[in-house]
CSV table of C-alpha atoms (C1' of nucleotides) in Angstrom, one decimal:
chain,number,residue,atom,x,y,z
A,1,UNK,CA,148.0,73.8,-58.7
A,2,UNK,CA,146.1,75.4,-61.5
A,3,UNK,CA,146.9,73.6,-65.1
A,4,UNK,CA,146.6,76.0,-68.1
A,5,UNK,CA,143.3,74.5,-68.7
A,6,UNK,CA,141.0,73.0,-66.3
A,7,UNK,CA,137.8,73.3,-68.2
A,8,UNK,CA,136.0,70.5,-67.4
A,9,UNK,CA,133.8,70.1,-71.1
A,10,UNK,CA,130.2,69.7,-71.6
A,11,UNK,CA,128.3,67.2,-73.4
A,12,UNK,CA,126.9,68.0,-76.2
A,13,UNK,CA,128.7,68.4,-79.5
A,14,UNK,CA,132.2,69.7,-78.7
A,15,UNK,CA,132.5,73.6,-78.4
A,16,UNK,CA,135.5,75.7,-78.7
A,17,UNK,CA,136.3,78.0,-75.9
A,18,UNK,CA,136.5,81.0,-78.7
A,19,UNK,CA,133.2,80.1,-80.2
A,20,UNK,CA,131.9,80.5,-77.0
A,21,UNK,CA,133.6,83.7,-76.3
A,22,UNK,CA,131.6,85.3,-79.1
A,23,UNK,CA,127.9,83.6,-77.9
A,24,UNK,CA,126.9,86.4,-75.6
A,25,UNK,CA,127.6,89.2,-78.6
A,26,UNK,CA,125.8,86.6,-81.0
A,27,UNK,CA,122.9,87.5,-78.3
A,28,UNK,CA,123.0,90.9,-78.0
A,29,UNK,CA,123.2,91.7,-81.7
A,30,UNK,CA,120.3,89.0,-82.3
A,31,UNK,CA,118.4,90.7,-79.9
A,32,UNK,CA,119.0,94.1,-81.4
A,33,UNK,CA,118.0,92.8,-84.9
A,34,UNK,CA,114.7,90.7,-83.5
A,35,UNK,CA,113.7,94.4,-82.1
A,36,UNK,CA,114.6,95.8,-85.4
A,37,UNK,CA,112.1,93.7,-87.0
A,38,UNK,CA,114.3,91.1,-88.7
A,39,UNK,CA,112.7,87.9,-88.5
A,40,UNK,CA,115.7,85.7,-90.0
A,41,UNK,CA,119.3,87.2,-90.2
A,42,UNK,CA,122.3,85.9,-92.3
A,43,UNK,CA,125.3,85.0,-91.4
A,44,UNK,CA,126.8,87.9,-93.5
A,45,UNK,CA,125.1,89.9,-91.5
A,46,UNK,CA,126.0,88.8,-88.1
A,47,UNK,CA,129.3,88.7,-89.1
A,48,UNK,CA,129.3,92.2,-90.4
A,49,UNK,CA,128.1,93.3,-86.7
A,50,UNK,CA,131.1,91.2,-85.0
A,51,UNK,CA,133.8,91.6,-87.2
A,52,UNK,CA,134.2,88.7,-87.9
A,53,UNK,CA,133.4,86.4,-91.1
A,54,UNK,CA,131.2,84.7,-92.2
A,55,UNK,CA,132.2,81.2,-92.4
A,56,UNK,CA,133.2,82.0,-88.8
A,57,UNK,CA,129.7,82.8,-87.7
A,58,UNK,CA,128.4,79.3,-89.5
A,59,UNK,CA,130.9,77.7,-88.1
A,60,UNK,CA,130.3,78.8,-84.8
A,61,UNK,CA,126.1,78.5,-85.0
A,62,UNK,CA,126.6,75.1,-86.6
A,63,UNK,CA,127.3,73.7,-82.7
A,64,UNK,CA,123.4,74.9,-82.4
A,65,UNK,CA,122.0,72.0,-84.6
A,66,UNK,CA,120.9,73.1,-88.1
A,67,UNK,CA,119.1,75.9,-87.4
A,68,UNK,CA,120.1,78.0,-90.7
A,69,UNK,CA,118.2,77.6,-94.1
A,70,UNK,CA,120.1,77.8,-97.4
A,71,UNK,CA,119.3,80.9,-99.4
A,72,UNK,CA,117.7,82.5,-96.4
A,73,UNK,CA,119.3,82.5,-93.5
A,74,UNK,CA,118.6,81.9,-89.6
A,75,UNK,CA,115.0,82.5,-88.1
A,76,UNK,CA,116.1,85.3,-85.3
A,77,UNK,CA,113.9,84.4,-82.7
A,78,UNK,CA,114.6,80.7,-82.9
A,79,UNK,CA,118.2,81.1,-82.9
A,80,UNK,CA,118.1,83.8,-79.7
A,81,UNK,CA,116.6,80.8,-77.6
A,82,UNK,CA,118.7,78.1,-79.2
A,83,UNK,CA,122.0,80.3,-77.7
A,84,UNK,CA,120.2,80.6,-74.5
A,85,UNK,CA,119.5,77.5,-73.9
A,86,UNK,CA,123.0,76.9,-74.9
A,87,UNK,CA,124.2,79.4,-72.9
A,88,UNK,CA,122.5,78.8,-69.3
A,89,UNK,CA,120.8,81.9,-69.3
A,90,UNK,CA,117.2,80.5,-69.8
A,91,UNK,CA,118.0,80.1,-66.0
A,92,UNK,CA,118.4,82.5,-63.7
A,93,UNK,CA,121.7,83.5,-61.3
A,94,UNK,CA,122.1,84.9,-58.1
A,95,UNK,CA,125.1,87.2,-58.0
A,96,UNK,CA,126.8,88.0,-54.7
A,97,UNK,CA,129.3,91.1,-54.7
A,98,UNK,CA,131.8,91.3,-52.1
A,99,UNK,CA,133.9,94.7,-52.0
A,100,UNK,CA,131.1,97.5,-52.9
A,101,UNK,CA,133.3,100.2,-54.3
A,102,UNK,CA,133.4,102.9,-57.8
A,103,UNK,CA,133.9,99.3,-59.8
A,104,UNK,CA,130.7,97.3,-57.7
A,105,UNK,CA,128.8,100.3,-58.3
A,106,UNK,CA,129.0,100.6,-62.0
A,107,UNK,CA,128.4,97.2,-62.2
A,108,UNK,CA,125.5,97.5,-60.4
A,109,UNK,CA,124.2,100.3,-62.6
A,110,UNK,CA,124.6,97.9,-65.7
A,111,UNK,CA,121.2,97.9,-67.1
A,112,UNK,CA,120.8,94.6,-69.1
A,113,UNK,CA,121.7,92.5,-66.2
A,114,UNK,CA,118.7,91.6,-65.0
A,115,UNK,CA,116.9,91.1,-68.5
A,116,UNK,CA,120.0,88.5,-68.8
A,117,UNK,CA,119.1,86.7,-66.0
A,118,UNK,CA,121.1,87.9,-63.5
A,119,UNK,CA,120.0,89.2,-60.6
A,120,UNK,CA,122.1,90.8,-57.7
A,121,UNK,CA,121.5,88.7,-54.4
A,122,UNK,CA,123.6,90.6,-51.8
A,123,UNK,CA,126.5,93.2,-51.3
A,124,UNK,CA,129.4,91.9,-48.9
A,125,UNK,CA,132.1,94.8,-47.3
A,126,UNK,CA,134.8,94.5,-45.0
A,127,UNK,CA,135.0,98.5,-44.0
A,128,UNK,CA,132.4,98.5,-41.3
A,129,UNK,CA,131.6,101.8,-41.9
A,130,UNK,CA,129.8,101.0,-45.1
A,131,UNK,CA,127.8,98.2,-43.7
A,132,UNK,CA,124.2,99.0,-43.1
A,133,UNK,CA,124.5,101.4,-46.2
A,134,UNK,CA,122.2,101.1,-49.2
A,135,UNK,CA,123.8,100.5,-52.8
A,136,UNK,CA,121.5,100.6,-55.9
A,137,UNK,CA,118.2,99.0,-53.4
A,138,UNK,CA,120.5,96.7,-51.7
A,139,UNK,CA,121.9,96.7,-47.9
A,140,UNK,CA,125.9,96.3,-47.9
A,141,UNK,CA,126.3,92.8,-45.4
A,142,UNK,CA,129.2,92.3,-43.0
A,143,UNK,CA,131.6,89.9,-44.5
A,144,UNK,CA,130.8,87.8,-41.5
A,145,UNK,CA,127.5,86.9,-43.1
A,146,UNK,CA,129.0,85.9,-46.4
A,147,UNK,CA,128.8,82.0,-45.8
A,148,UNK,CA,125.1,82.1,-44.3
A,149,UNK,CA,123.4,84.6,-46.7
A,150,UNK,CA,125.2,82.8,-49.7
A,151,UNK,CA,123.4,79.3,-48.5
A,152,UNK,CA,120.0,81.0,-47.6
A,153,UNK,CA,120.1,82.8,-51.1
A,154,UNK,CA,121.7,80.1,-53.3
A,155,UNK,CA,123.7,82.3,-55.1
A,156,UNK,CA,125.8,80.8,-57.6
A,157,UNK,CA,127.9,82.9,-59.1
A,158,UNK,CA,130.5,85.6,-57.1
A,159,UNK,CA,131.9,89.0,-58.2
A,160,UNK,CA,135.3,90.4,-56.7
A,161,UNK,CA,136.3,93.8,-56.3
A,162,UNK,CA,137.8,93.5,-53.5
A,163,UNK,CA,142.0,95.3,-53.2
A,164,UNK,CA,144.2,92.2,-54.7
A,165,UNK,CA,145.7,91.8,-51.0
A,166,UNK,CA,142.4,90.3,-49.7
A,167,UNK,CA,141.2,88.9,-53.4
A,168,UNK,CA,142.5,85.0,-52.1
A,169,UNK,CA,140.6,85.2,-48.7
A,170,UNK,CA,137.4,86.8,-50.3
A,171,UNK,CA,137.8,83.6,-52.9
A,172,UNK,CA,138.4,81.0,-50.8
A,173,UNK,CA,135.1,82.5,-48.2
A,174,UNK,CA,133.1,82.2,-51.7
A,175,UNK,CA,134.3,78.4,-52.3
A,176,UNK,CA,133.7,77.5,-49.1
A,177,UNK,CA,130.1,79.2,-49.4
A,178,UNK,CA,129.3,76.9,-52.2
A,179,UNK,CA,129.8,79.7,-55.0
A,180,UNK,CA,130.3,77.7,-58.4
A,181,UNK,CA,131.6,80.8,-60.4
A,182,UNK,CA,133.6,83.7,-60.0
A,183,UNK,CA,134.4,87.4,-61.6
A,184,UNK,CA,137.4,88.2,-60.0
A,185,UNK,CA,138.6,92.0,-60.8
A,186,UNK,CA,141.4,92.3,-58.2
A,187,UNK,CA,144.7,91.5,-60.5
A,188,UNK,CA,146.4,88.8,-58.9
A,189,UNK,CA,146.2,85.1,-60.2
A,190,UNK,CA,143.5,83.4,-58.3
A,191,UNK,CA,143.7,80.0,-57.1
A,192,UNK,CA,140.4,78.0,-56.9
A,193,UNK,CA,139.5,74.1,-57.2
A,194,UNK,CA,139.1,72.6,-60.2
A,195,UNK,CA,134.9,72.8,-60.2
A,196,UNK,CA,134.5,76.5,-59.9
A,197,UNK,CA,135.0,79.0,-62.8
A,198,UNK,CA,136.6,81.9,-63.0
A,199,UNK,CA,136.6,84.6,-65.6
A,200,UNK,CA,139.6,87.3,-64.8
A,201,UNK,CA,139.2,91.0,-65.6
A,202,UNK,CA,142.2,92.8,-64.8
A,203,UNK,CA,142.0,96.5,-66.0
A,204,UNK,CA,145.2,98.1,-65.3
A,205,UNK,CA,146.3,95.0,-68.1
A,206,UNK,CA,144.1,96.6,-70.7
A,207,UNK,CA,145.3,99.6,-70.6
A,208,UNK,CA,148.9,98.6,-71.0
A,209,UNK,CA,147.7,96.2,-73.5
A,210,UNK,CA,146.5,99.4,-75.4
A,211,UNK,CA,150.0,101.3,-74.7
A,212,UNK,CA,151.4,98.1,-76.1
A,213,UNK,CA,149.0,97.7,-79.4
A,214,UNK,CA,150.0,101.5,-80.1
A,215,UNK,CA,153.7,101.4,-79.3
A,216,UNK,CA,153.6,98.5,-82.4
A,217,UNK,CA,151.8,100.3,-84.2
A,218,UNK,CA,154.0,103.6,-84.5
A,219,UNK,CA,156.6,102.6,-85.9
B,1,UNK,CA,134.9,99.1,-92.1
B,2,UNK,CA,136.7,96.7,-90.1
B,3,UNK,CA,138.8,93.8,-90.9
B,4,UNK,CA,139.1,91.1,-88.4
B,5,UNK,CA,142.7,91.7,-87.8
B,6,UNK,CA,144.1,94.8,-88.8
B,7,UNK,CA,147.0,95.2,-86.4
B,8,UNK,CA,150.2,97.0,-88.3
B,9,UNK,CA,153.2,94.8,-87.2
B,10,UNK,CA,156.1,96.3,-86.0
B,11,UNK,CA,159.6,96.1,-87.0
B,12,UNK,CA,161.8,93.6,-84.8
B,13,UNK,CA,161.3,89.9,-84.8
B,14,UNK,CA,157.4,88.9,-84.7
B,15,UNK,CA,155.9,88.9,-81.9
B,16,UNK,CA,152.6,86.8,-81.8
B,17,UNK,CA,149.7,88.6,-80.0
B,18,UNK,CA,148.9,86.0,-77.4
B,19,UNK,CA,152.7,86.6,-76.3
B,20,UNK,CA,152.4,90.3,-76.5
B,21,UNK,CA,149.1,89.5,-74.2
B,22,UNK,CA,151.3,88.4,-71.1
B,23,UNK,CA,153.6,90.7,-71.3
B,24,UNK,CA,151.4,93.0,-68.6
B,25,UNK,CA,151.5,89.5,-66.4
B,26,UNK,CA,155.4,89.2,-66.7
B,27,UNK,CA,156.2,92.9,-65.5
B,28,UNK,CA,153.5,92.5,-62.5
B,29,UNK,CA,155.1,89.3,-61.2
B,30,UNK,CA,159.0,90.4,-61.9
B,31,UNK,CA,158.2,93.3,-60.1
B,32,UNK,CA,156.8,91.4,-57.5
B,33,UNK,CA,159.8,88.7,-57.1
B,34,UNK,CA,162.1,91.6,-57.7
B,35,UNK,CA,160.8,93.4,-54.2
B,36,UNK,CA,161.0,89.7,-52.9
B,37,UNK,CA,164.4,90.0,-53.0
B,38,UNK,CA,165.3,87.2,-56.2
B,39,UNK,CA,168.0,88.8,-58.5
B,40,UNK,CA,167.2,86.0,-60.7
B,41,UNK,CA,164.2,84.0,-61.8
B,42,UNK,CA,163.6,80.8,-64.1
B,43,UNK,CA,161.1,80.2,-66.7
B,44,UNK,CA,159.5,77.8,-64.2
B,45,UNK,CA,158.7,80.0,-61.0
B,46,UNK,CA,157.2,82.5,-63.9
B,47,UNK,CA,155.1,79.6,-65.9
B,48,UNK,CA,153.9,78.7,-62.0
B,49,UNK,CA,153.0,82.7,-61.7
B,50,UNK,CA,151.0,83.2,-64.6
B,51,UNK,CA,149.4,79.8,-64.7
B,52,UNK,CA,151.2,78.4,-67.9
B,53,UNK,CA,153.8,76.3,-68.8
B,54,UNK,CA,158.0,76.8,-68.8
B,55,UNK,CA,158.3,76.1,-72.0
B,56,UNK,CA,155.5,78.8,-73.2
B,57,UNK,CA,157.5,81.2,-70.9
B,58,UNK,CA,160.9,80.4,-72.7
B,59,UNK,CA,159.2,81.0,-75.8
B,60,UNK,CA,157.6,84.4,-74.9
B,61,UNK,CA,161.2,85.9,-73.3
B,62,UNK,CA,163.3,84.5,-76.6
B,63,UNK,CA,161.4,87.5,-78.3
B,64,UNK,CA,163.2,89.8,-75.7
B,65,UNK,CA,166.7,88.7,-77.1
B,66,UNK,CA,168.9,85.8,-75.0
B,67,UNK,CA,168.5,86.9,-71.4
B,68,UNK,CA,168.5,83.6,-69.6
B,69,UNK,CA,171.5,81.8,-68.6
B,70,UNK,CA,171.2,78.1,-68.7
B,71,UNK,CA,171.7,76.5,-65.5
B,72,UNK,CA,170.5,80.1,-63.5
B,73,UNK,CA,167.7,81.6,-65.2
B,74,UNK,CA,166.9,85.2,-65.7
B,75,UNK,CA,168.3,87.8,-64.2
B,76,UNK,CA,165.2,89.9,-62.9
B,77,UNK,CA,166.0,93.6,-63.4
B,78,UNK,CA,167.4,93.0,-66.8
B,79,UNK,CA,164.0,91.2,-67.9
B,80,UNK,CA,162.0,93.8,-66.5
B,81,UNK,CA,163.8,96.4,-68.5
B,82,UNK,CA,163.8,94.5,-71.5
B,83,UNK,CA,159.9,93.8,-71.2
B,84,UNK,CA,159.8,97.6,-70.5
B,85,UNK,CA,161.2,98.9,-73.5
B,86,UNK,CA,160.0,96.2,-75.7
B,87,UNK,CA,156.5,97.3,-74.0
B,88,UNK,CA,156.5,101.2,-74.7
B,89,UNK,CA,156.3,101.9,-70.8
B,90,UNK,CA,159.6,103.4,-70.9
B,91,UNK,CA,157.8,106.4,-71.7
B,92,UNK,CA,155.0,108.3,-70.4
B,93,UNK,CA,151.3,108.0,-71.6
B,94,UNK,CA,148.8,110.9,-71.4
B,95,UNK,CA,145.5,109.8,-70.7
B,96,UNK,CA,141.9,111.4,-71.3
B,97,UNK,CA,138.9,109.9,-69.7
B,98,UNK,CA,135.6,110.5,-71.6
B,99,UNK,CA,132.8,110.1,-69.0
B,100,UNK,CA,132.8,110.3,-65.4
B,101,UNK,CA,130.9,107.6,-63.8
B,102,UNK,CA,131.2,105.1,-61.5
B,103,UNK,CA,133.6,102.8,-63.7
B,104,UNK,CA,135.5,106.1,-64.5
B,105,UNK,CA,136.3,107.2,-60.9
B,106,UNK,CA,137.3,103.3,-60.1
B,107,UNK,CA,139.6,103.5,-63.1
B,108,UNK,CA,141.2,106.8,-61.8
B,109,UNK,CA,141.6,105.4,-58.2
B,110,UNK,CA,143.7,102.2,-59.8
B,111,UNK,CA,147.1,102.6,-58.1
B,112,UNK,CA,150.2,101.5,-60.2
B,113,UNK,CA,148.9,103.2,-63.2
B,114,UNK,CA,151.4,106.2,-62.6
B,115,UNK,CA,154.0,103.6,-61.8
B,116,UNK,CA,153.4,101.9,-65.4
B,117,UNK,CA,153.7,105.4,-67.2
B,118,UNK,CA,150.5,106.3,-67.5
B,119,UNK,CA,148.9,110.0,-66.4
B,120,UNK,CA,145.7,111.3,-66.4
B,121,UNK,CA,145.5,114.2,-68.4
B,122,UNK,CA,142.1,115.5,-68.3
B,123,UNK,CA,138.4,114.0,-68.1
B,124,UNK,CA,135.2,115.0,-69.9
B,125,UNK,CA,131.5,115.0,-69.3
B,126,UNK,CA,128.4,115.5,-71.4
B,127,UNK,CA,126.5,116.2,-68.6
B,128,UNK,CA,126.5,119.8,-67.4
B,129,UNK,CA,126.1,119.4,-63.8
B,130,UNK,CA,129.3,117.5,-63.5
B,131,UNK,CA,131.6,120.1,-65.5
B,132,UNK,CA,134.1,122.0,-62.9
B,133,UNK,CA,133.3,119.5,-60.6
B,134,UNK,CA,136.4,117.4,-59.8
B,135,UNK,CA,137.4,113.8,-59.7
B,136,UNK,CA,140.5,112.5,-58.2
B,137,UNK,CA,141.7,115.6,-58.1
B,138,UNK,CA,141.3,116.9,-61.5
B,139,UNK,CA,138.6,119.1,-63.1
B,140,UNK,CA,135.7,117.5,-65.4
B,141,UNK,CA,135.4,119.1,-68.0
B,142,UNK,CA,132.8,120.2,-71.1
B,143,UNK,CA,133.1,117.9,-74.2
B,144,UNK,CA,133.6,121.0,-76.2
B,145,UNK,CA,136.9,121.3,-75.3
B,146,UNK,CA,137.8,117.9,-76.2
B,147,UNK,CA,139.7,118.7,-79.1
B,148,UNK,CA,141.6,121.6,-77.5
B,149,UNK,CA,143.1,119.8,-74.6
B,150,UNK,CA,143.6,116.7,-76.2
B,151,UNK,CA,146.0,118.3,-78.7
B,152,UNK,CA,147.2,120.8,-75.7
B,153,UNK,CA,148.1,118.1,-73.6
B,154,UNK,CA,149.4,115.8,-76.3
B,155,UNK,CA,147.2,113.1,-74.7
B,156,UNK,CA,148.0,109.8,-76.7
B,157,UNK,CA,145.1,107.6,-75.4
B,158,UNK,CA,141.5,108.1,-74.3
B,159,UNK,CA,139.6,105.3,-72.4
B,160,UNK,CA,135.7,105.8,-73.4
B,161,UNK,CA,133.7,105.1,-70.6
B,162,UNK,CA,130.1,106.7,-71.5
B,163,UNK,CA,126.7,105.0,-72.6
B,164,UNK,CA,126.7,103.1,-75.6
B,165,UNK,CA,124.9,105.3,-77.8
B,166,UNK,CA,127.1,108.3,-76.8
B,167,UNK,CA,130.2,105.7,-77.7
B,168,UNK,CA,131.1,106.1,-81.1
B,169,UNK,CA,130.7,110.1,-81.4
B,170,UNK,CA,132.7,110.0,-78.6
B,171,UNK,CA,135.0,107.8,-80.1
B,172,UNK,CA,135.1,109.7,-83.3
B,173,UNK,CA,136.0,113.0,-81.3
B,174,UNK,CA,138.9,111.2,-79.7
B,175,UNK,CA,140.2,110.4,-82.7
B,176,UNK,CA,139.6,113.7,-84.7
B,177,UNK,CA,141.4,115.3,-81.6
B,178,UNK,CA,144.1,113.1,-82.6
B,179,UNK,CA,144.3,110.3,-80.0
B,180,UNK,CA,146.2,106.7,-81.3
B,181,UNK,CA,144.7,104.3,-78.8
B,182,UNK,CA,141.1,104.3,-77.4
B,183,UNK,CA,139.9,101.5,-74.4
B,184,UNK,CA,136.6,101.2,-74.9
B,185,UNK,CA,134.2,100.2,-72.2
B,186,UNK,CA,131.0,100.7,-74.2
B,187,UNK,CA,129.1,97.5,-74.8
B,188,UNK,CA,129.4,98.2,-78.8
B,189,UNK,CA,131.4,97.8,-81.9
B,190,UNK,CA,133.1,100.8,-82.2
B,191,UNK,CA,134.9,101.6,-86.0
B,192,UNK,CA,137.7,103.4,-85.8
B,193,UNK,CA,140.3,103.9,-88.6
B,194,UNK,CA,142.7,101.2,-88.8
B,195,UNK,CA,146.0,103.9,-87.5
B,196,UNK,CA,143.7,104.4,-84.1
B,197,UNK,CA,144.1,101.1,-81.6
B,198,UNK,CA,141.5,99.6,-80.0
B,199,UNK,CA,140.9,97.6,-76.8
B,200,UNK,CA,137.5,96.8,-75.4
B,201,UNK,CA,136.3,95.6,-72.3
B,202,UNK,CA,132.7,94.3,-72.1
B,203,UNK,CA,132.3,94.0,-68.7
B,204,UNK,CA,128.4,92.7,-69.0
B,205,UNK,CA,129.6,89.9,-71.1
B,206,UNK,CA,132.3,88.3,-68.7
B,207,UNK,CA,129.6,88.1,-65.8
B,208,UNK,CA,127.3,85.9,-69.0
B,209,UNK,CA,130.8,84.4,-70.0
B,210,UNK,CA,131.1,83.1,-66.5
B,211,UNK,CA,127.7,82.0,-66.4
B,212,UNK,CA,128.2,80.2,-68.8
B,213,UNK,CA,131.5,78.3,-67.6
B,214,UNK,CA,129.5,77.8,-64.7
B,215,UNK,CA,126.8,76.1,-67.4
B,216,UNK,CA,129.3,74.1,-69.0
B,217,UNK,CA,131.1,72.5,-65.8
B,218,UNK,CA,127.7,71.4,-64.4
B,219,UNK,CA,126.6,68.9,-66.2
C,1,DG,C1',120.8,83.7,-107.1
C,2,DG,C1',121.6,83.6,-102.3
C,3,DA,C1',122.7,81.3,-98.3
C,4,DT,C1',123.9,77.3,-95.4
C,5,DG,C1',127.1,73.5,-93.8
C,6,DT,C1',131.5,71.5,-94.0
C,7,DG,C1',135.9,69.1,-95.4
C,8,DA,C1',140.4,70.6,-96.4
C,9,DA,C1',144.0,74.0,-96.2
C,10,DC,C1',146.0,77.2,-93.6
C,11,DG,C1',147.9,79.7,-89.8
C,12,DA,C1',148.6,80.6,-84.9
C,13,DC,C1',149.7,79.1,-80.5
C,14,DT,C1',151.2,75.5,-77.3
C,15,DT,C1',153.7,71.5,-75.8
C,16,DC,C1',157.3,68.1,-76.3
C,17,DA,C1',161.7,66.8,-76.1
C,18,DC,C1',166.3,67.4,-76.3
C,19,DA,C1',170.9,69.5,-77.4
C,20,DG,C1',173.9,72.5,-75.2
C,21,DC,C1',175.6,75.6,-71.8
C,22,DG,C1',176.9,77.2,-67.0
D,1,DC,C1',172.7,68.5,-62.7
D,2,DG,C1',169.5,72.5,-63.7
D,3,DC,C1',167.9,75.5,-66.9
D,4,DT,C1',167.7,77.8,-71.4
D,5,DG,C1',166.7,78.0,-76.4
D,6,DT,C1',164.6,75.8,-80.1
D,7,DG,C1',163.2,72.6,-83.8
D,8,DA,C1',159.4,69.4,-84.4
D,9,DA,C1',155.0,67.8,-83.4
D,10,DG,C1',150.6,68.6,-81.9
D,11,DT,C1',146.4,71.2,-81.0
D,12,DC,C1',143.3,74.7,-81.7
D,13,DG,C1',141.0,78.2,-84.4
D,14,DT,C1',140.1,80.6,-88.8
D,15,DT,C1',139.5,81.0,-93.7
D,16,DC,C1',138.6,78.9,-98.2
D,17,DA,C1',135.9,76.8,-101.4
D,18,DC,C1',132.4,74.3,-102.9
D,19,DA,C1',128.5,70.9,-102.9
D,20,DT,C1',123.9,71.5,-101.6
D,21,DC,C1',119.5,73.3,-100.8
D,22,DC,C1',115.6,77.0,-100.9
DNA sequence: GGATGTGAACGACTTCACAGCG
DNA sequence: CGCTGTGAAGTCGTTCACATCC
């Protein structure tokens, strides 16, 4: 039974599960600015970039400690490693991907991965056909092996694109592996223990969501 | 420039956004019970569905008018036709894909778009190789003729999947062509003018927003 | 002056709890 | 009795406004 929020919360000062939906765009627009030359950015600035205001971006970068100075802003650099740290990505994950399809692929392709941290352990298929195949450097794995290659590889974190019929099974194989976070793509409503994470992205939605946002908006 | 919420409201009785957000979950999982054989459903087996609770689901369906009969529930096929029309699936979108990778060809092969209204009109490539090629069983073709077919086809939305720096001409070309809703996969900001809808999906941040769930639960 | 940090006001969404109907 | 519809309360997130500091 999956309660509308699980989220088991962190220590340090409380952080809200929106402020922390904007972190990783914090990071890539710091990281744009830092290469731009900016040494300290405001939060004018930052908020410009997001779209969002500025009381919301001090708001947000006040959970860091007191990292901004009055009349000048945030150093860049030193704010980029205080969201890291924040943020878990001064570490680095091992991502397995079971279901190497058009979706798997792109993903694979994303540049920007790796220089996050990530890093692509292993490919998983069912169709037998495609195991033994090659995809962006890395051999496609029997699902067989799933449990055994997750261990050996301590890969934490688990990627689905998988069709929604087998999404469960492919979850549960990843629980069972040891897997403490997954990206589930398939569109069904997956349902995991308490201690793993899951982040949903279900495509067909946004589309109808964008149907829906412009069927408002003509009236 | 873009104001955190622009969103034009439409005419019947408000309808918050978060609501509007599960409307796509509702119609899957009516559809779903409706195969199953239940003429009628109650705001508990949906709250179980979607992962939230009765009351929310009361709330959301007292938008659609007074469907549910105390004591039984909702009748199923009357729901999903109400969440239908309310939805703007009643009628028939025209889609234009800009950019034909990987993520583009996945989108393409997503079954149940037709079912939910939507058609592929016509894709588009920058690169030269790829035009007159086909995909999915329709011709790429050269961004040139963007405008043209766009306004030939009457194409309403146009789902951007290209590089980021190609994103916003792109995006721009969309809308000069005339489109009213754009689903952005770019990893950027895109400004639009506030008539043109937008949805994005940032598929390298949910892989960082799951790590850092993962982060959060593990302490 | 320009920018941060933050209490207080505001607004949006969710849950509670219960009246009322079938 | 089960289930809906809905005010009221509660929670969460955003914006305002201003004291404060460089």
């Amino acid at each position: 039974m999956t309660k509308p929020r699980p989220e088991p919360a962190g220590r340090e000062a409380r952080l809200s599960r929106a402020s922390a939906g904007r972190f990783s765009l914090y990071l890539r627009h710091l990281e744009r600015f830092e290469q731009e030359g900016l040494t300290t950015v405001s939060s004018s600035q930052l908020g410009e970039a997001l779209g969002i205001t500025h009381a919301q971006v001090r708001k947000d970068l006040a959970n860091l400690g007191h990292l901004g100075q009055p009349g000048i802003g945030y150093p860049t650099h030193e704010l980029i490693w205080a969201l890291r740290r924040r943020f878990g990505i001064d570490r680095e994950w091992a991502v397995v991907v079971v279901g190497v399809g058009n979706l798997a692929r792109a993903l694979l392709r994303y540049r920007g991965f790796r220089d996050q941290g990530f890093r692509f352990a292993a490919l998983f298929d069912a169709d037998t056909r495609k195991v033994g195949q090659r995809a962006e450097g890395l051999e496609i794995m029997a699902m067989e092996r799933l449990g055994e290659i997750v261990r050996s590889t301590g890969a934490n974190l688990g990627l689905v694109t998988v069709p929604a019929e087998a999404a469960q099974t492919v979850a549960d194989a990843l629980v069972a592996a040891g897997v403490r976070g997954i990206l589930n793509f398939a569109p069904i409503v997956l349902r995991l223990p308490a201690e793993v994470s899951l982040v949903n992205v279900d495509l067909a939605i946004q589309l109808e969501q964008l149907a829906f946002l412009v069927h408002l908006a003509g009236k």
